[in-house]
Tab-separated table of C-alpha atoms in Angstrom:
chain	number	residue	atom	x	y	z
A	1	ASP	CA	11.127	11.619	6.853
A	2	ILE	CA	9.739	15.100	7.342
A	3	GLN	CA	6.375	15.924	9.545
A	4	LEU	CA	4.235	17.885	8.362
A	5	THR	CA	1.250	18.383	10.952
A	6	GLN	CA	-1.103	21.459	10.531
A	7	SER	CA	-3.438	23.125	12.608
A	8	PRO	CA	-6.610	23.122	12.719
A	9	SER	CA	-7.840	20.252	11.288
A	10	PHE	CA	-11.061	22.380	10.912
A	11	LEU	CA	-12.201	25.450	11.248
A	12	SER	CA	-15.507	27.592	11.002
A	13	ALA	CA	-15.318	30.604	9.775
A	14	SER	CA	-18.245	32.502	7.506
A	15	VAL	CA	-17.697	35.226	4.299
A	16	GLY	CA	-15.926	38.050	5.409
A	17	ASP	CA	-13.548	36.471	7.931
A	18	ARG	CA	-9.982	36.744	8.753
A	19	VAL	CA	-8.468	32.972	9.232
A	20	THR	CA	-4.802	31.440	9.814
A	21	ILE	CA	-4.194	27.992	8.776
A	22	THR	CA	-0.569	26.846	10.477
A	23	CYS	CA	2.159	24.150	9.688
A	24	ARG	CA	4.914	23.380	11.533
A	25	ALA	CA	7.386	21.124	10.434
A	26	SER	CA	9.252	17.940	12.200
A	27	GLN	CA	12.959	19.379	11.062
A	28	GLY	CA	14.232	23.196	9.261
A	29	ILE	CA	13.006	22.986	5.408
A	30	ASN	CA	14.158	26.853	4.868
A	31	ILE	CA	10.979	28.322	3.104
A	32	TYR	CA	10.662	25.323	0.314
A	33	LEU	CA	7.034	25.268	1.903
A	34	ALA	CA	3.866	25.036	-0.355
A	35	TRP	CA	0.086	25.855	0.209
A	36	TYR	CA	-2.558	23.577	-2.483
A	37	GLN	CA	-6.052	24.811	-2.097
A	38	HIS	CA	-7.840	20.780	-2.619
A	39	SER	CA	-11.978	21.427	-2.858
A	40	PRO	CA	-14.638	18.181	-2.989
A	41	GLY	CA	-14.178	16.735	-7.259
A	42	LYS	CA	-11.703	18.950	-8.035
A	43	ALA	CA	-7.691	18.426	-9.267
A	44	PRO	CA	-6.010	20.233	-6.167
A	45	LYS	CA	-4.706	24.295	-6.457
A	46	LEU	CA	-1.097	25.893	-6.190
A	47	LEU	CA	-1.393	28.723	-4.203
A	48	MET	CA	1.750	29.528	-2.870
A	49	PHE	CA	5.158	28.457	-2.494
A	50	GLY	CA	8.923	29.479	-1.726
A	51	ALA	CA	6.073	29.916	1.831
A	52	SER	CA	4.881	33.311	0.284
A	53	ILE	CA	4.938	33.502	-2.729
A	54	LEU	CA	2.096	34.284	-4.211
A	55	GLN	CA	1.117	31.945	-7.478
A	56	SER	CA	-0.137	33.555	-11.231
A	57	GLY	CA	-3.880	33.602	-11.109
A	58	VAL	CA	-4.997	33.353	-7.369
A	59	PRO	CA	-6.057	36.199	-5.788
A	60	SER	CA	-4.741	38.577	-3.002
A	61	ARG	CA	-6.626	37.491	-0.130
A	62	PHE	CA	-4.286	34.406	0.331
A	63	SER	CA	-1.162	35.298	1.786
A	64	GLY	CA	1.559	32.657	3.126
A	65	SER	CA	4.695	33.509	5.651
A	66	GLY	CA	7.002	31.774	7.779
A	67	SER	CA	10.359	29.822	8.077
A	68	GLY	CA	12.629	27.162	9.215
A	69	THR	CA	9.888	25.001	11.256
A	70	GLU	CA	6.307	27.152	11.551
A	71	PHE	CA	4.336	28.727	8.722
A	72	THR	CA	0.895	30.431	8.449
A	73	LEU	CA	-1.542	30.451	5.360
A	74	THR	CA	-3.767	33.499	5.583
A	75	ILE	CA	-7.019	33.945	4.122
A	76	SER	CA	-8.718	37.503	4.547
A	77	ASN	CA	-11.599	38.579	3.424
A	78	LEU	CA	-13.192	35.134	3.830
A	79	GLN	CA	-15.008	34.359	-0.264
A	80	PRO	CA	-17.104	31.431	-0.762
A	81	GLU	CA	-14.672	29.934	-3.354
A	82	ASP	CA	-12.419	29.937	-0.237
A	83	PHE	CA	-14.383	26.874	1.639
A	84	ALA	CA	-12.140	24.056	1.180
A	85	THR	CA	-9.762	21.434	2.874
A	86	TYR	CA	-5.766	22.978	1.888
A	87	TYR	CA	-2.712	21.430	2.311
A	88	CYS	CA	1.354	22.580	3.211
A	89	GLN	CA	2.981	20.433	1.585
A	90	GLN	CA	7.324	20.081	2.439
A	91	LEU	CA	10.401	20.412	-0.664
A	92	ASN	CA	13.027	21.038	0.954
A	93	SER	CA	14.071	17.044	0.840
A	94	TYR	CA	12.567	13.649	-0.110
A	95	PRO	CA	10.478	12.295	-0.220
A	96	LEU	CA	8.022	15.067	-0.394
A	97	THR	CA	4.750	14.718	2.800
A	98	PHE	CA	1.904	16.881	2.886
A	99	GLY	CA	0.433	18.246	5.605
A	100	GLY	CA	-2.488	16.371	7.518
A	101	GLY	CA	-4.795	18.968	5.329
A	102	THR	CA	-7.801	21.941	6.818
A	103	LYS	CA	-11.150	21.173	6.111
A	104	VAL	CA	-12.635	24.983	5.482
A	105	GLU	CA	-15.604	25.080	6.412
A	106	ILE	CA	-19.140	27.673	5.998
A	107	LYS	CA	-19.936	28.734	9.421
B	1	GLN	CA	-2.648	25.664	-21.520
B	2	VAL	CA	-1.410	22.325	-20.172
B	3	GLN	CA	-3.720	19.608	-19.529
B	4	LEU	CA	-2.744	17.111	-17.781
B	5	VAL	CA	-5.194	14.036	-18.647
B	6	GLN	CA	-5.661	10.351	-17.501
B	7	SER	CA	-6.939	6.729	-18.294
B	8	GLY	CA	-10.143	5.931	-16.564
B	9	ALA	CA	-11.329	4.676	-13.768
B	10	GLU	CA	-9.774	1.179	-12.920
B	11	VAL	CA	-10.797	-1.695	-10.537
B	12	ARG	CA	-8.586	-4.251	-10.170
B	13	LYS	CA	-8.296	-7.307	-7.380
B	14	PRO	CA	-6.016	-7.723	-4.841
B	15	GLY	CA	-2.735	-8.272	-5.334
B	16	SER	CA	-2.979	-7.524	-9.216
B	17	SER	CA	-1.457	-5.049	-11.158
B	18	VAL	CA	-2.475	-1.436	-12.221
B	19	ARG	CA	-0.757	1.372	-14.746
B	20	VAL	CA	-2.349	4.774	-15.418
B	21	SER	CA	-0.956	6.838	-17.233
B	22	CYS	CA	-1.439	10.795	-17.941
B	23	THR	CA	-1.281	13.029	-20.999
B	24	ALA	CA	0.805	16.035	-20.894
B	25	SER	CA	-1.371	18.742	-23.030
B	26	GLY	CA	-0.202	22.432	-24.834
B	27	ASP	CA	3.593	21.409	-23.281
B	28	SER	CA	5.392	17.706	-22.463
B	29	PHE	CA	7.138	16.742	-18.939
B	30	ASN	CA	10.510	17.016	-20.870
B	31	ASN	CA	11.879	19.665	-18.088
B	32	TYR	CA	9.248	19.667	-15.671
B	33	ALA	CA	9.535	16.728	-12.733
B	34	VAL	CA	6.280	14.738	-12.898
B	35	SER	CA	4.742	13.173	-10.034
B	36	TRP	CA	1.963	11.099	-8.781
B	37	VAL	CA	0.179	11.865	-6.120
B	38	ARG	CA	-3.014	10.209	-4.100
B	39	GLN	CA	-5.809	10.362	-2.521
B	40	ALA	CA	-7.637	7.217	0.015
B	41	PRO	CA	-10.863	8.179	1.241
B	42	GLY	CA	-11.853	9.942	3.764
B	43	GLN	CA	-7.836	11.415	4.449
B	44	GLY	CA	-5.857	13.226	2.641
B	45	LEU	CA	-3.322	14.399	0.016
B	46	GLU	CA	0.358	11.351	-0.855
B	47	TRP	CA	3.366	12.330	-2.143
B	48	VAL	CA	3.043	8.039	-4.134
B	49	GLY	CA	6.902	9.578	-6.053
B	50	ASP	CA	8.233	11.353	-9.323
B	51	PHE	CA	10.280	11.322	-12.469
B	52	ILE	CA	12.541	13.346	-13.412
B	53	PRO	CA	13.469	12.616	-17.378
B	54	ILE	CA	15.934	15.197	-16.987
B	55	PHE	CA	18.028	12.237	-14.686
B	56	GLY	CA	15.965	9.694	-16.120
B	57	LYS	CA	15.644	9.214	-12.341
B	58	ALA	CA	12.511	7.534	-10.383
B	59	ASN	CA	12.488	8.190	-6.871
B	60	SER	CA	8.426	7.417	-4.629
B	61	ALA	CA	7.935	7.162	-0.560
B	62	GLN	CA	9.233	3.810	1.284
B	63	LYS	CA	6.299	2.976	1.800
B	64	PHE	CA	5.900	2.443	-2.074
B	65	GLN	CA	9.982	1.367	-2.399
B	66	GLY	CA	9.979	-2.434	-4.965
B	67	ARG	CA	6.030	-2.320	-5.186
B	68	VAL	CA	5.818	1.793	-8.113
B	69	THR	CA	7.056	2.188	-11.013
B	70	ILE	CA	7.135	6.058	-12.072
B	71	THR	CA	8.640	5.506	-15.749
B	72	VAL	CA	7.546	8.191	-18.989
B	73	ASP	CA	7.672	7.310	-22.958
B	74	LYS	CA	10.026	8.906	-25.427
B	75	THR	CA	8.229	12.377	-26.191
B	76	SER	CA	8.410	12.858	-22.681
B	77	THR	CA	4.177	13.667	-23.282
B	78	THR	CA	3.083	11.109	-21.138
B	79	ALA	CA	3.850	9.712	-17.852
B	80	TYR	CA	3.276	6.131	-15.911
B	81	MET	CA	2.776	5.220	-12.504
B	82	GLU	CA	2.618	1.032	-11.965
B	83	MET	CA	1.441	0.023	-9.296
B	84	SER	CA	1.878	-3.908	-8.630
B	85	GLY	CA	0.974	-6.012	-4.859
B	86	LEU	CA	-2.692	-4.075	-4.745
B	87	ARG	CA	-4.230	-4.082	-1.651
B	88	SER	CA	-6.916	-3.072	-0.519
B	89	ASP	CA	-6.160	0.300	1.478
B	90	ASP	CA	-4.074	1.782	-1.970
B	91	THR	CA	-7.512	2.099	-3.301
B	92	ALA	CA	-7.969	6.029	-3.600
B	93	VAL	CA	-8.021	8.926	-6.291
B	94	TYR	CA	-4.605	8.947	-7.951
B	95	TYR	CA	-3.730	12.228	-9.688
B	96	CYS	CA	-0.324	13.560	-11.870
B	97	ALA	CA	1.053	16.453	-10.885
B	98	ARG	CA	4.102	18.533	-13.019
B	99	GLY	CA	6.770	20.751	-11.368
B	100	LYS	CA	7.102	24.201	-11.750
B	101	GLY	CA	10.844	23.518	-12.830
B	102	TYR	CA	12.935	20.275	-13.347
B	103	SER	CA	14.379	19.359	-9.987
B	104	GLY	CA	12.040	17.015	-8.183
B	105	TYR	CA	11.833	20.206	-5.391
B	106	GLU	CA	9.575	22.410	-7.110
B	107	PRO	CA	5.970	22.183	-6.395
B	108	PHE	CA	2.830	21.427	-9.092
B	109	ASP	CA	1.778	24.016	-10.420
B	110	TYR	CA	-0.187	21.527	-12.906
B	111	TRP	CA	-2.819	18.729	-12.126
B	112	SER	CA	-4.738	15.826	-13.770
B	113	GLN	CA	-7.956	15.615	-13.452
B	114	GLY	CA	-7.740	12.401	-10.954
B	115	ILE	CA	-8.792	8.318	-11.237
B	116	LEU	CA	-10.437	6.301	-8.968
B	117	VAL	CA	-8.331	3.256	-8.506
B	118	THR	CA	-10.186	0.725	-6.520
B	119	VAL	CA	-9.137	-1.973	-4.809
B	120	SER	CA	-11.141	-4.807	-4.073
B	121	SER	CA	-11.679	-8.662	-4.668
């Protein structure tokens, strides 16, 4: 199985900050990586797929990059609604796996 | 607009089974893979398995093989996940999610609201 390791697992930031979350895969997954945002009591929301393709309707302050084994999700100009937990997911091979999550909290 | 609506919360005893449903409105699962994902209390997201209607094939994570059955009905509007041999650590919120395409390698662009399955004696 492909393991995804996210870092950090927790980060504290302020409105307007730029934050970066890293996701490392245990083996190469080309660009078959997606990012989701998950807030308590809500359904997860697809933000990015193909490592860097923004899902329709997602604000452009979200961006993604990477290929192979290292990927990043960057949120520029952090907004109050962005405080949530973020997960990466690999779609290269079965079983599909998620990273452990990164919780973004208000400083 | 596609919506995925699940059946209500369930409470089961250890060793029993549960079947949860997920109905699509506004579209069907006919051309899309449907996955089940769970989140145990205080834990992250965990992929349980999926069903690929166009191939009529189900896949699941190894830890669930032999315990999970994922199907889609003939109208391709309702997906089911049945889990047997329930244990207390199966207590979780279970989501269904639809892939962007027919293969199993597509990201999940529509999700259900999630239902809590509690396993307790």
